mmCIF file of C-alpha atoms (C1' of nucleotides) in Angstrom:
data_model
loop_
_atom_site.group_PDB
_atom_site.id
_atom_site.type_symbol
_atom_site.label_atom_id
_atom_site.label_comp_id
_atom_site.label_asym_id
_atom_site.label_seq_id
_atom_site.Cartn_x
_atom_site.Cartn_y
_atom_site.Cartn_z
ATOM 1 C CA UNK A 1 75.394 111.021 -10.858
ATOM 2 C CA UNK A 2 77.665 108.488 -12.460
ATOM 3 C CA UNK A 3 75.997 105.113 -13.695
ATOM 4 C CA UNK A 4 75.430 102.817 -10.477
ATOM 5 C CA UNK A 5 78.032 100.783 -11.386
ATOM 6 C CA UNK A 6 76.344 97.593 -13.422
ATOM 7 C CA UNK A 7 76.953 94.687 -11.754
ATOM 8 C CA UNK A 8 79.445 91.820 -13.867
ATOM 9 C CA UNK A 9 77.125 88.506 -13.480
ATOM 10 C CA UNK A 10 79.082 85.711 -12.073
ATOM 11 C CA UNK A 11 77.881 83.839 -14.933
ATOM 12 C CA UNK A 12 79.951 85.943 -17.057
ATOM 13 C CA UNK A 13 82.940 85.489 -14.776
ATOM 14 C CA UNK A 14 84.685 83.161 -16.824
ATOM 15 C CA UNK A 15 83.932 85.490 -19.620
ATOM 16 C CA UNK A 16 85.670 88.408 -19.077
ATOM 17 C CA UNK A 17 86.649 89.378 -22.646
ATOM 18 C CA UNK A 18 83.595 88.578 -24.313
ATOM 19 C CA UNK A 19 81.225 90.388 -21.555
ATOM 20 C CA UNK A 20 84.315 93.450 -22.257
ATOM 21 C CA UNK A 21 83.569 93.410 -25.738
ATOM 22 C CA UNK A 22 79.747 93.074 -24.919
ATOM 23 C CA UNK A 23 79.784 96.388 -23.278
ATOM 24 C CA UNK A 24 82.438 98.099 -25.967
ATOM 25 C CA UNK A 25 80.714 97.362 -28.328
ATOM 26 C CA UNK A 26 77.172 98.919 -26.687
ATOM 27 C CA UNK A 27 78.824 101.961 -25.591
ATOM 28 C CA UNK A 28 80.825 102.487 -28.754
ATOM 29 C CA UNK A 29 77.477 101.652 -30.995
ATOM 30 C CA UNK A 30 75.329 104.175 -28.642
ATOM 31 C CA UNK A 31 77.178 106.688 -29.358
ATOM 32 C CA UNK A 32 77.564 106.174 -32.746
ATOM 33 C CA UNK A 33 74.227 105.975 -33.171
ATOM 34 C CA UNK A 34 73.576 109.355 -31.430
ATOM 35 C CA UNK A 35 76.094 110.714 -33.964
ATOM 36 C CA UNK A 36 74.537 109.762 -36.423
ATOM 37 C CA UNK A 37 70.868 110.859 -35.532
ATOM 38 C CA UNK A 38 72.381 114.356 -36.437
ATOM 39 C CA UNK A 39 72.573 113.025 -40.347
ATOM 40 C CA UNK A 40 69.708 111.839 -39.666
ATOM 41 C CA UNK A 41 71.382 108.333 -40.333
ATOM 42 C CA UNK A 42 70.623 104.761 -38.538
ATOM 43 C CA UNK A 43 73.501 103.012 -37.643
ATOM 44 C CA UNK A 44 74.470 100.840 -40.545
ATOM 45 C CA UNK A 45 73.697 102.951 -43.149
ATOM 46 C CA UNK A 46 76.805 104.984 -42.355
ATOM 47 C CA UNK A 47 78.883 101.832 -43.610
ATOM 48 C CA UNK A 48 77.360 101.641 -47.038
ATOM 49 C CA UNK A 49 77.611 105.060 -48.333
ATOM 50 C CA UNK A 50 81.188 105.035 -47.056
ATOM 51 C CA UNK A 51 81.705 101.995 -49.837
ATOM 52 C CA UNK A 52 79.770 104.188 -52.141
ATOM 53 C CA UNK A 53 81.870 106.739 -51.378
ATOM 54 C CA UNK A 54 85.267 104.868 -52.278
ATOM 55 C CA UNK A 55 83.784 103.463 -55.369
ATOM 56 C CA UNK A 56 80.513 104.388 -56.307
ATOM 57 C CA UNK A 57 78.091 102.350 -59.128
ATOM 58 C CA UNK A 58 78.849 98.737 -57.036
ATOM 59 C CA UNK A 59 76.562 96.027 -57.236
ATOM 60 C CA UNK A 60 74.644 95.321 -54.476
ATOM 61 C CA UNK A 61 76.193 92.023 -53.695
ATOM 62 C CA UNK A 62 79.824 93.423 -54.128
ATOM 63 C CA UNK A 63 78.534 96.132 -51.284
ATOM 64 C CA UNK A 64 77.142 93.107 -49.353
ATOM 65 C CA UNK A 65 80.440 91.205 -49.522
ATOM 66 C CA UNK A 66 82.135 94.621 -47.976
ATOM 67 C CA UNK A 67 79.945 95.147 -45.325
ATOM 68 C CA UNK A 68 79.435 91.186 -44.374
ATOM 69 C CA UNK A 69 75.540 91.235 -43.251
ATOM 70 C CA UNK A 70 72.975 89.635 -44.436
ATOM 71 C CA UNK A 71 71.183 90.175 -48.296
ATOM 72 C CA UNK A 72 67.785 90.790 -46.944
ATOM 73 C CA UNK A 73 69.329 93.818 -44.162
ATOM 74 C CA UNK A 74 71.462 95.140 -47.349
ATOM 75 C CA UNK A 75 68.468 95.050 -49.498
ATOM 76 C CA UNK A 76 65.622 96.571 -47.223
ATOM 77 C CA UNK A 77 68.678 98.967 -46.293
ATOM 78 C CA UNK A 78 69.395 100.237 -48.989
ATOM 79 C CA UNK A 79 65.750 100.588 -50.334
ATOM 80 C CA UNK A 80 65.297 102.937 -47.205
ATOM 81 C CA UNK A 81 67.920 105.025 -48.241
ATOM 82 C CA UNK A 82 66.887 105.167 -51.990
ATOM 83 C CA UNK A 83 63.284 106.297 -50.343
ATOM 84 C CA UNK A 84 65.489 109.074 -48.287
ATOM 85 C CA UNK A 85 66.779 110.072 -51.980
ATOM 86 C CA UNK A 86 70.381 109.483 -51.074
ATOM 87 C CA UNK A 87 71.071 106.902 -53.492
ATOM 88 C CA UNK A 88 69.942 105.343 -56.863
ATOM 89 C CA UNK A 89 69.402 101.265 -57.926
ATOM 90 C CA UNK A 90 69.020 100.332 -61.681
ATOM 91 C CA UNK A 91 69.383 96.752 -62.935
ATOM 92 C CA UNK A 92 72.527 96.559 -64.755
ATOM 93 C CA UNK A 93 72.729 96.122 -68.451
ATOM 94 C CA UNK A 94 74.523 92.725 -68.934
ATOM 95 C CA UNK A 95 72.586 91.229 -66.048
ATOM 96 C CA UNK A 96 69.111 92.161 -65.484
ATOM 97 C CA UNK A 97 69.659 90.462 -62.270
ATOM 98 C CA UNK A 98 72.195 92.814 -60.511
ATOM 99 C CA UNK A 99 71.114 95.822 -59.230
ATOM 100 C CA UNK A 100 74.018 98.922 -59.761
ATOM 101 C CA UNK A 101 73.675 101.210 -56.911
ATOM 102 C CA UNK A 102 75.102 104.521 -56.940
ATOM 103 C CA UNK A 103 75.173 107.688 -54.758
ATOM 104 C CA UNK A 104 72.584 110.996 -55.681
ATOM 105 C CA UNK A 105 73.976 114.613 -55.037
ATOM 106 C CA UNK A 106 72.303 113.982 -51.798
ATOM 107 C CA UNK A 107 74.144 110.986 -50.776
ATOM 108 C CA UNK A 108 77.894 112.477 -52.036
ATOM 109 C CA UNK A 109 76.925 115.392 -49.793
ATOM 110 C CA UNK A 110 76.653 113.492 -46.662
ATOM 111 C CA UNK A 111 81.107 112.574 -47.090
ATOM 112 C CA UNK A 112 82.144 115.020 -45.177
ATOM 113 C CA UNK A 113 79.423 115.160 -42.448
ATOM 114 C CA UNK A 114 80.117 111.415 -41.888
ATOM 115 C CA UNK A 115 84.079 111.376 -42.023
ATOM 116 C CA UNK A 116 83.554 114.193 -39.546
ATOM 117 C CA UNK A 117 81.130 111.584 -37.202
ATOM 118 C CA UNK A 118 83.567 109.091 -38.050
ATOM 119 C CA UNK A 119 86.905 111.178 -36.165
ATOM 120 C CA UNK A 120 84.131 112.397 -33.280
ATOM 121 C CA UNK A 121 83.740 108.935 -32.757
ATOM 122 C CA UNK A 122 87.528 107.901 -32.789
ATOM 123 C CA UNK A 123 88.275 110.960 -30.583
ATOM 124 C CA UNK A 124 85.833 109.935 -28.382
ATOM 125 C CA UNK A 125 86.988 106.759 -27.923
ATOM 126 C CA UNK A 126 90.441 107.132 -28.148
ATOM 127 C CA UNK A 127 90.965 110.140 -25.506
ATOM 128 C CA UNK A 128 92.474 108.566 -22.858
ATOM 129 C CA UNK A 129 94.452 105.861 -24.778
ATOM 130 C CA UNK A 130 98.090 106.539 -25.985
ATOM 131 C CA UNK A 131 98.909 106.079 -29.980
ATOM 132 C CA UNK A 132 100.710 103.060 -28.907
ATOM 133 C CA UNK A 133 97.993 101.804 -26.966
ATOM 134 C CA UNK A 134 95.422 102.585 -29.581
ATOM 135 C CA UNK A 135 97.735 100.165 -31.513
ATOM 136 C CA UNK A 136 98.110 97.448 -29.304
ATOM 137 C CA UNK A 137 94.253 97.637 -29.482
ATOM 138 C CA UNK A 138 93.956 97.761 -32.362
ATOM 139 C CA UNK A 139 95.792 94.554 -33.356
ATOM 140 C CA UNK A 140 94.321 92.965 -30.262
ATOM 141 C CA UNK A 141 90.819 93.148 -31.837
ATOM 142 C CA UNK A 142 92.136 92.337 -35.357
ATOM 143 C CA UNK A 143 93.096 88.711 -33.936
ATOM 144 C CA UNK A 144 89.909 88.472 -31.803
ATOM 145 C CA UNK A 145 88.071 88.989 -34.614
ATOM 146 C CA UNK A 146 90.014 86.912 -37.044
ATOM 147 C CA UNK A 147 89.546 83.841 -34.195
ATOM 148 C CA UNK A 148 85.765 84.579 -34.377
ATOM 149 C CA UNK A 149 85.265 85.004 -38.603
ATOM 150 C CA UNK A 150 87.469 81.932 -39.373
ATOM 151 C CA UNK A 151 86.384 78.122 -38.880
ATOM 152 C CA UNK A 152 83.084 78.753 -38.080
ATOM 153 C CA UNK B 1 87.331 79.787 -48.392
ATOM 154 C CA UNK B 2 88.384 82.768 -46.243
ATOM 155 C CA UNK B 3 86.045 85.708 -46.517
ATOM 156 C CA UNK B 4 86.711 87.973 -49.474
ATOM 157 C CA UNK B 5 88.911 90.322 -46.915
ATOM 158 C CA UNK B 6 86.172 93.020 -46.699
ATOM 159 C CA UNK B 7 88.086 96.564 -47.809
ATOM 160 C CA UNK B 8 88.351 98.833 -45.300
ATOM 161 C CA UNK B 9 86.793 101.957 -46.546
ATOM 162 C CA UNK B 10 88.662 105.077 -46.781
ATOM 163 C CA UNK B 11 86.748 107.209 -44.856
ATOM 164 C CA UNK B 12 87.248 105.096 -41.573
ATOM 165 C CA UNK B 13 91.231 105.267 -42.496
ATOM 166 C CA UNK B 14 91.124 107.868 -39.239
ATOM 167 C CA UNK B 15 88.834 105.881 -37.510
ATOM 168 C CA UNK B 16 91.273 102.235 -37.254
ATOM 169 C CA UNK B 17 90.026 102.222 -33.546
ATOM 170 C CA UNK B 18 86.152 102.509 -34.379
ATOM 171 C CA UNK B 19 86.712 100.576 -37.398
ATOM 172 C CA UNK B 20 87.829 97.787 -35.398
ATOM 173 C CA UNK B 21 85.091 97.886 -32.136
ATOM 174 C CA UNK B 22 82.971 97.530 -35.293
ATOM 175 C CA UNK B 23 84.182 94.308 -36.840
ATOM 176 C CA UNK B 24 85.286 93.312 -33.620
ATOM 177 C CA UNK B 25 81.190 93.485 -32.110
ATOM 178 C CA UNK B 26 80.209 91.921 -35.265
ATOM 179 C CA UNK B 27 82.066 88.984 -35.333
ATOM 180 C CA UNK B 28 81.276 89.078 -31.454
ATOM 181 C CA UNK B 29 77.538 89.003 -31.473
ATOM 182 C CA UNK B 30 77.306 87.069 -34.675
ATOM 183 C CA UNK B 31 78.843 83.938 -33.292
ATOM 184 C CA UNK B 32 77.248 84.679 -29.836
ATOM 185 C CA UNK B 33 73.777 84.527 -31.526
ATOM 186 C CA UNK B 34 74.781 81.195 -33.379
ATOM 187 C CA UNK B 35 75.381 79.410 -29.728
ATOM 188 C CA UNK B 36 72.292 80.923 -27.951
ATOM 189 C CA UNK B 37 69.896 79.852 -31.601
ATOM 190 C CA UNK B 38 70.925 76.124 -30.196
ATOM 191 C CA UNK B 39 69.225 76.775 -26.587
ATOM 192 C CA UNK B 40 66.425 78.785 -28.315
ATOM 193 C CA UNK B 41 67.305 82.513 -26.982
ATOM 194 C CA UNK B 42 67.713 85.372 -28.589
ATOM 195 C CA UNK B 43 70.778 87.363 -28.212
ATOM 196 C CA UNK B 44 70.319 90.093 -25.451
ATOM 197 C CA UNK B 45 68.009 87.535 -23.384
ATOM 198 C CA UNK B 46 70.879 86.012 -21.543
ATOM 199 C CA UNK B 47 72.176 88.734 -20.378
ATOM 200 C CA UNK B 48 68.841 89.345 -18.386
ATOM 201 C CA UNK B 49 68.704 85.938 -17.253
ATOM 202 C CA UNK B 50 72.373 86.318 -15.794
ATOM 203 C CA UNK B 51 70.860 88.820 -13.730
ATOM 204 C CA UNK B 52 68.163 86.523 -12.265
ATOM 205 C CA UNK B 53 70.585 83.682 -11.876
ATOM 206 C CA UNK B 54 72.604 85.927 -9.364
ATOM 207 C CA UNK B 55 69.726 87.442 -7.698
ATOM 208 C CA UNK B 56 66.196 86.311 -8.292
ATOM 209 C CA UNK B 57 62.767 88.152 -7.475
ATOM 210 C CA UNK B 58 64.344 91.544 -9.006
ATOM 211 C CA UNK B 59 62.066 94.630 -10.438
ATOM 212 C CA UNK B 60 61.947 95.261 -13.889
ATOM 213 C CA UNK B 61 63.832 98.669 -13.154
ATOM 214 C CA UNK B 62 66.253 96.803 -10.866
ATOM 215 C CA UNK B 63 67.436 94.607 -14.487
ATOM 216 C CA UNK B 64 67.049 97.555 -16.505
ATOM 217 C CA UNK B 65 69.354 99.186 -14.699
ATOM 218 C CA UNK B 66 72.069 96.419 -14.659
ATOM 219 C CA UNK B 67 72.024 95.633 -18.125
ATOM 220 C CA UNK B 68 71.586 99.166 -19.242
ATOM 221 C CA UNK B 69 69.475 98.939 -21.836
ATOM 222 C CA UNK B 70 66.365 100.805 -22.562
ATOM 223 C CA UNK B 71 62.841 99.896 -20.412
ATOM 224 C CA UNK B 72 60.771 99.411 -23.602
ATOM 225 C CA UNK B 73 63.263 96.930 -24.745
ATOM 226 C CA UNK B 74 63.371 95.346 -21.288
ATOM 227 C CA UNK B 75 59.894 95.250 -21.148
ATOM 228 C CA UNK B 76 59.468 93.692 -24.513
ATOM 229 C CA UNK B 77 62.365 91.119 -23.671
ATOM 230 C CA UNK B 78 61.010 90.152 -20.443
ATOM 231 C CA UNK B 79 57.660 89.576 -21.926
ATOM 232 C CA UNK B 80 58.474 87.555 -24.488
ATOM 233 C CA UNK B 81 60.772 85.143 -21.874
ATOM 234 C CA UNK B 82 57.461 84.876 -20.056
ATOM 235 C CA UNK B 83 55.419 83.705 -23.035
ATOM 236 C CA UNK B 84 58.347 81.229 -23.278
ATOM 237 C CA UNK B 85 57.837 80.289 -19.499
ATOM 238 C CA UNK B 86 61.116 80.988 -17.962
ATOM 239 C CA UNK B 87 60.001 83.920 -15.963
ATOM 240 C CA UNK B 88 57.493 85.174 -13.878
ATOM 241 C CA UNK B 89 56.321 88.796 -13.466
ATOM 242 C CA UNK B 90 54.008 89.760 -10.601
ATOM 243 C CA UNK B 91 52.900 92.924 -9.354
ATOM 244 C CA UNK B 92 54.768 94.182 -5.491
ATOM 245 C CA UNK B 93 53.251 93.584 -2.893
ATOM 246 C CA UNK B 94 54.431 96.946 -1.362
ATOM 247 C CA UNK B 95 54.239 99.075 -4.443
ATOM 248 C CA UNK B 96 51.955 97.934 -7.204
ATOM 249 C CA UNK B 97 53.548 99.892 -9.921
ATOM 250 C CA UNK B 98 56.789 97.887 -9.417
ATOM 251 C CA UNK B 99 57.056 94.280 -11.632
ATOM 252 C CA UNK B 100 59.092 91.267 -9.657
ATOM 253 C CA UNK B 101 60.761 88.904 -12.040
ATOM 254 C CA UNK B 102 61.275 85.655 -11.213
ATOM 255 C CA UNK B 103 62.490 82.801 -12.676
ATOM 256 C CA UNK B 104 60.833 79.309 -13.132
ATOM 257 C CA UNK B 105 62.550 75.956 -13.024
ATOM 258 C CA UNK B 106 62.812 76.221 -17.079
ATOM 259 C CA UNK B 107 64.372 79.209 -16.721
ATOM 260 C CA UNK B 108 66.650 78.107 -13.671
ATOM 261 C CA UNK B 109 67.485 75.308 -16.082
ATOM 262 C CA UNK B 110 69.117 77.430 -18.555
ATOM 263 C CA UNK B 111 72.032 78.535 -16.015
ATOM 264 C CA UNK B 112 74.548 75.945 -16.784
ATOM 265 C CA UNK B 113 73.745 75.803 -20.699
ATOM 266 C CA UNK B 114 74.600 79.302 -20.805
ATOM 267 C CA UNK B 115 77.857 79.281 -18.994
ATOM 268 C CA UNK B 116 78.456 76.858 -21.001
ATOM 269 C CA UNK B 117 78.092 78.686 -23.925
ATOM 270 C CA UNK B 118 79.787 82.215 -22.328
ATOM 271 C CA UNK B 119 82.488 79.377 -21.638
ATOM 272 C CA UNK B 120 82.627 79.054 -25.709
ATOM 273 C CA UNK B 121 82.079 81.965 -26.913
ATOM 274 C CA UNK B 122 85.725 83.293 -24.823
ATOM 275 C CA UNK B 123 87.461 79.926 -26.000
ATOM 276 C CA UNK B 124 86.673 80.874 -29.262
ATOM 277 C CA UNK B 125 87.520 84.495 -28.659
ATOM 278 C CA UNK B 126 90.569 84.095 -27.479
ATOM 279 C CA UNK B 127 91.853 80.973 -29.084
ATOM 280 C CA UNK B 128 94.896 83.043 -30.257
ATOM 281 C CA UNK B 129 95.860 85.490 -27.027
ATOM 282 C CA UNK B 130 97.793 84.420 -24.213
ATOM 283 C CA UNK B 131 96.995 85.493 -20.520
ATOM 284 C CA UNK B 132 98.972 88.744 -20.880
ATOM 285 C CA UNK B 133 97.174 89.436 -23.861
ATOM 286 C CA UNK B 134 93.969 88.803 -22.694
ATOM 287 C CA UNK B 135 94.698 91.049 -19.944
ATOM 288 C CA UNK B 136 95.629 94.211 -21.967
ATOM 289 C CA UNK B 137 92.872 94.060 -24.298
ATOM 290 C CA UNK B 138 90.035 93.661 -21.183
ATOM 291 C CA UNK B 139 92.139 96.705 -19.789
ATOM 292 C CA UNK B 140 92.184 99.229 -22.482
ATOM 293 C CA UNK B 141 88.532 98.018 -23.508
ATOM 294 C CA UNK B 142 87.225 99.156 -20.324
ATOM 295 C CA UNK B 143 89.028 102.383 -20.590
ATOM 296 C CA UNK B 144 87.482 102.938 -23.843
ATOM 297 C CA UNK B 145 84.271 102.428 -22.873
ATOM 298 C CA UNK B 146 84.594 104.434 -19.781
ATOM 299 C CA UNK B 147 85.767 106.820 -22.202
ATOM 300 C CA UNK B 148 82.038 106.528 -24.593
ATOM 301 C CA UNK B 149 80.233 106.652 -21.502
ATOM 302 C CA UNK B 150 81.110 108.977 -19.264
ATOM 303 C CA UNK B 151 80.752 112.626 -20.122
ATOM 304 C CA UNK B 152 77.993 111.832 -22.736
ATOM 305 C "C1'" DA C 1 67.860 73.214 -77.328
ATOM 306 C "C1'" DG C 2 66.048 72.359 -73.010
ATOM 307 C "C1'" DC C 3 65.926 71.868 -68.272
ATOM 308 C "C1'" DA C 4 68.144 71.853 -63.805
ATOM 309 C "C1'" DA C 5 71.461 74.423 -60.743
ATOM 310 C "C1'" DT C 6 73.133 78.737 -59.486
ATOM 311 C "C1'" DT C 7 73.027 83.638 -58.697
ATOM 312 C "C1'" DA C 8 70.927 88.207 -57.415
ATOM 313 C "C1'" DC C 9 67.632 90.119 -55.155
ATOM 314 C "C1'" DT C 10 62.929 90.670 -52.646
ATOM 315 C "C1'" DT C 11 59.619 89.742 -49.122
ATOM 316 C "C1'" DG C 12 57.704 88.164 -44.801
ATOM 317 C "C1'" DG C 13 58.325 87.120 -40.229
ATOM 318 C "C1'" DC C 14 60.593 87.490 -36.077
ATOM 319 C "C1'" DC C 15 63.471 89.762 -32.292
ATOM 320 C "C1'" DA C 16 66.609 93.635 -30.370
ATOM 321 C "C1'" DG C 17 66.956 98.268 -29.751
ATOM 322 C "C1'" DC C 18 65.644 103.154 -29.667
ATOM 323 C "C1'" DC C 19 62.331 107.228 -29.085
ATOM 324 C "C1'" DA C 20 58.069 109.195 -27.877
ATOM 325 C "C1'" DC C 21 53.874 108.889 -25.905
ATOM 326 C "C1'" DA C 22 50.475 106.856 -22.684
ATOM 327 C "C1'" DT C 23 49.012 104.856 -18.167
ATOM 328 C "C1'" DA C 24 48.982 103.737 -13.479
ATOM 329 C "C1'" DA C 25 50.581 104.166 -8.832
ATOM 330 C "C1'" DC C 26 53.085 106.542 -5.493
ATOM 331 C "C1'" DC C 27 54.824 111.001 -3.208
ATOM 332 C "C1'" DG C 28 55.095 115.621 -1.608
ATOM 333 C "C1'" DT C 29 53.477 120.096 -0.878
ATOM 334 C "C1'" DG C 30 50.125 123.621 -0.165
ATOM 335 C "C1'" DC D 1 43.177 116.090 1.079
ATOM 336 C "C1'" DA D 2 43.572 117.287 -3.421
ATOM 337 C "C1'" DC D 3 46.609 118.074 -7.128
ATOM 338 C "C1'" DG D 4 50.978 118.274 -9.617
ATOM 339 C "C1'" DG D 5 55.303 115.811 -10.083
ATOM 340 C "C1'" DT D 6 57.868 111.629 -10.139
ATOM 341 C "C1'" DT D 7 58.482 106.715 -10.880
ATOM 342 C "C1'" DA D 8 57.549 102.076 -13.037
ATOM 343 C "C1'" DT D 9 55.886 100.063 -16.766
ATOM 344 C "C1'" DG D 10 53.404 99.376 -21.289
ATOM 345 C "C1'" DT D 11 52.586 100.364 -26.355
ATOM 346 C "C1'" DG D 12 53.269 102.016 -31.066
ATOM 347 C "C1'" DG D 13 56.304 102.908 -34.564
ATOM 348 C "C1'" DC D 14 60.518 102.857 -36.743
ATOM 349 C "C1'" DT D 15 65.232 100.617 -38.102
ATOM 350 C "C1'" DG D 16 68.889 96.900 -37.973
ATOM 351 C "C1'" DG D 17 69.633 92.304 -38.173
ATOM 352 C "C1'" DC D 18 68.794 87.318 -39.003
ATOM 353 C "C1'" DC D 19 66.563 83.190 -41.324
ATOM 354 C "C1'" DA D 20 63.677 81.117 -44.592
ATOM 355 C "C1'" DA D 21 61.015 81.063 -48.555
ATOM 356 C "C1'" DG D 22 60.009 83.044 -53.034
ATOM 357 C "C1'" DT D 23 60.988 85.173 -57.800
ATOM 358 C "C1'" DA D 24 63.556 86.254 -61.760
ATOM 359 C "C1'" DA D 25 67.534 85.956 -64.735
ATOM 360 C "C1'" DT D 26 71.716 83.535 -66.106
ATOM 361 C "C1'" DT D 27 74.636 79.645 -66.420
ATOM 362 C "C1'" DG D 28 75.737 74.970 -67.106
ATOM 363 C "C1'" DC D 29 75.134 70.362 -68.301
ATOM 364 C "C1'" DT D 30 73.208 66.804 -70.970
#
DNA sequence: AGCAATTACTTGGCCAGCCACATAACCGTG
DNA sequence: CACGGTTATGTGGCTGGCCAAGTAATTGCT
């Protein structure tokens, strides 16, 4: 019982990299999300404690600027995880504006468990690709991505 | 002004393939959703409306099962499109359970603005690529996400 | 010093997307 | 023909994500 095969719409026919990436990015985000369900995790979330991990006690605009979403999906984010007891926000001393976040025992604990997620994923994905194609890839998506960021 | 080159954190340092999907779908979606805001659609809805530009009067299960999405979304979508007035969604005649979708001229109108802006959004994408490269990336991005789907 | 920008963050509102549950109509079997 | 199972869809509840508007603290300029 393989999927039946979605149909490409003809609209999209002139569109064949972006409807590629469309469904990459679904496929690769499903099952990242169901990955993550284990941790009991939303997708996202994942990307923040992995800053926290590398350098914990940022600011929550120095975690937004790593990240690159919105203030409002940071904020409400992180207060989520801060009700899930996995991390901590205090206003900073020098500027009562800034709020410090940093990582509970809780949070720290959930490294390994994600870096594990993190190579399930890349296996995953990877099987059936070559290290040289994984590169070519790789690079590949850096430009896309670079063409899409810059001069919006 | 180039973005602050967002650090890559080191737990994804095994995961450059992920990493990438990730910034890559970003960027992707982001800019997608910035053309679509200008015809007043919400990413996600054109997709379905591809659909009914190909083949019009088709059940809610047949579009569900093209875009692949989950039927609550679908449902949700589809109604919201109708309080817009671009669709239509009657009850079979043959089996009342079933929902036809069809479009309306407002929604028929919409077929060449979004080409238009599918025919963008992969100008934009791949401003940088040649022909070649275009074709190697679509190629090993299907294989990946053959890869993420199959065998789930 | 004082008052306007700027910065950091929060909140509300909206839509996409998922899961889980509920409902209605059809189908098949005893 | 009645009843359980399946199918098609709807709804509630949660999160991620965006924009826009609001608040509070700091900075800057006069």
């Amino acid at each position: 019982m393989t999927a039946p095969e979605p149909p490409v719409p003809s609209t999209a026919r002139h569109g064949r990299l972006s409807y590629a990436v469309f469904q990459l990015a679904r496929a690769h985000r499903g099952q990242g999300a169901a990955i993550l369900r284990e941790l009991d995790l939303h997708p996202g979330q994942e990307l923040l404690l992995m800053q926290l991990f590398d350098q914990d006690g940022l600011t929550q605009s120095e975690l937004l600027g790593c990240v690159g979403l919105d203030h409002s999906t940071v904020s409400k984010s992180l207060r989520r995880m801060q009700d899930a007891g996995l991390l901590t926000r205090e206003p900073a001393e020098h500027d009562r504006r800034v709020m410090v976040v940093r990582l509970t025992d809780k949070g720290r604990a959930l490294r390994e468990p994600i870096a594990r997620m993190w190579r399930e994923l890349e296996e995953t994905s990877a099987r059936d690709l070559t290290d040289e194609e994984i590169d070519t890839f790789v690079r590949l998506a850096h430009r896309i991505t670079a063409s899409l960021t810059t001069r919006a």
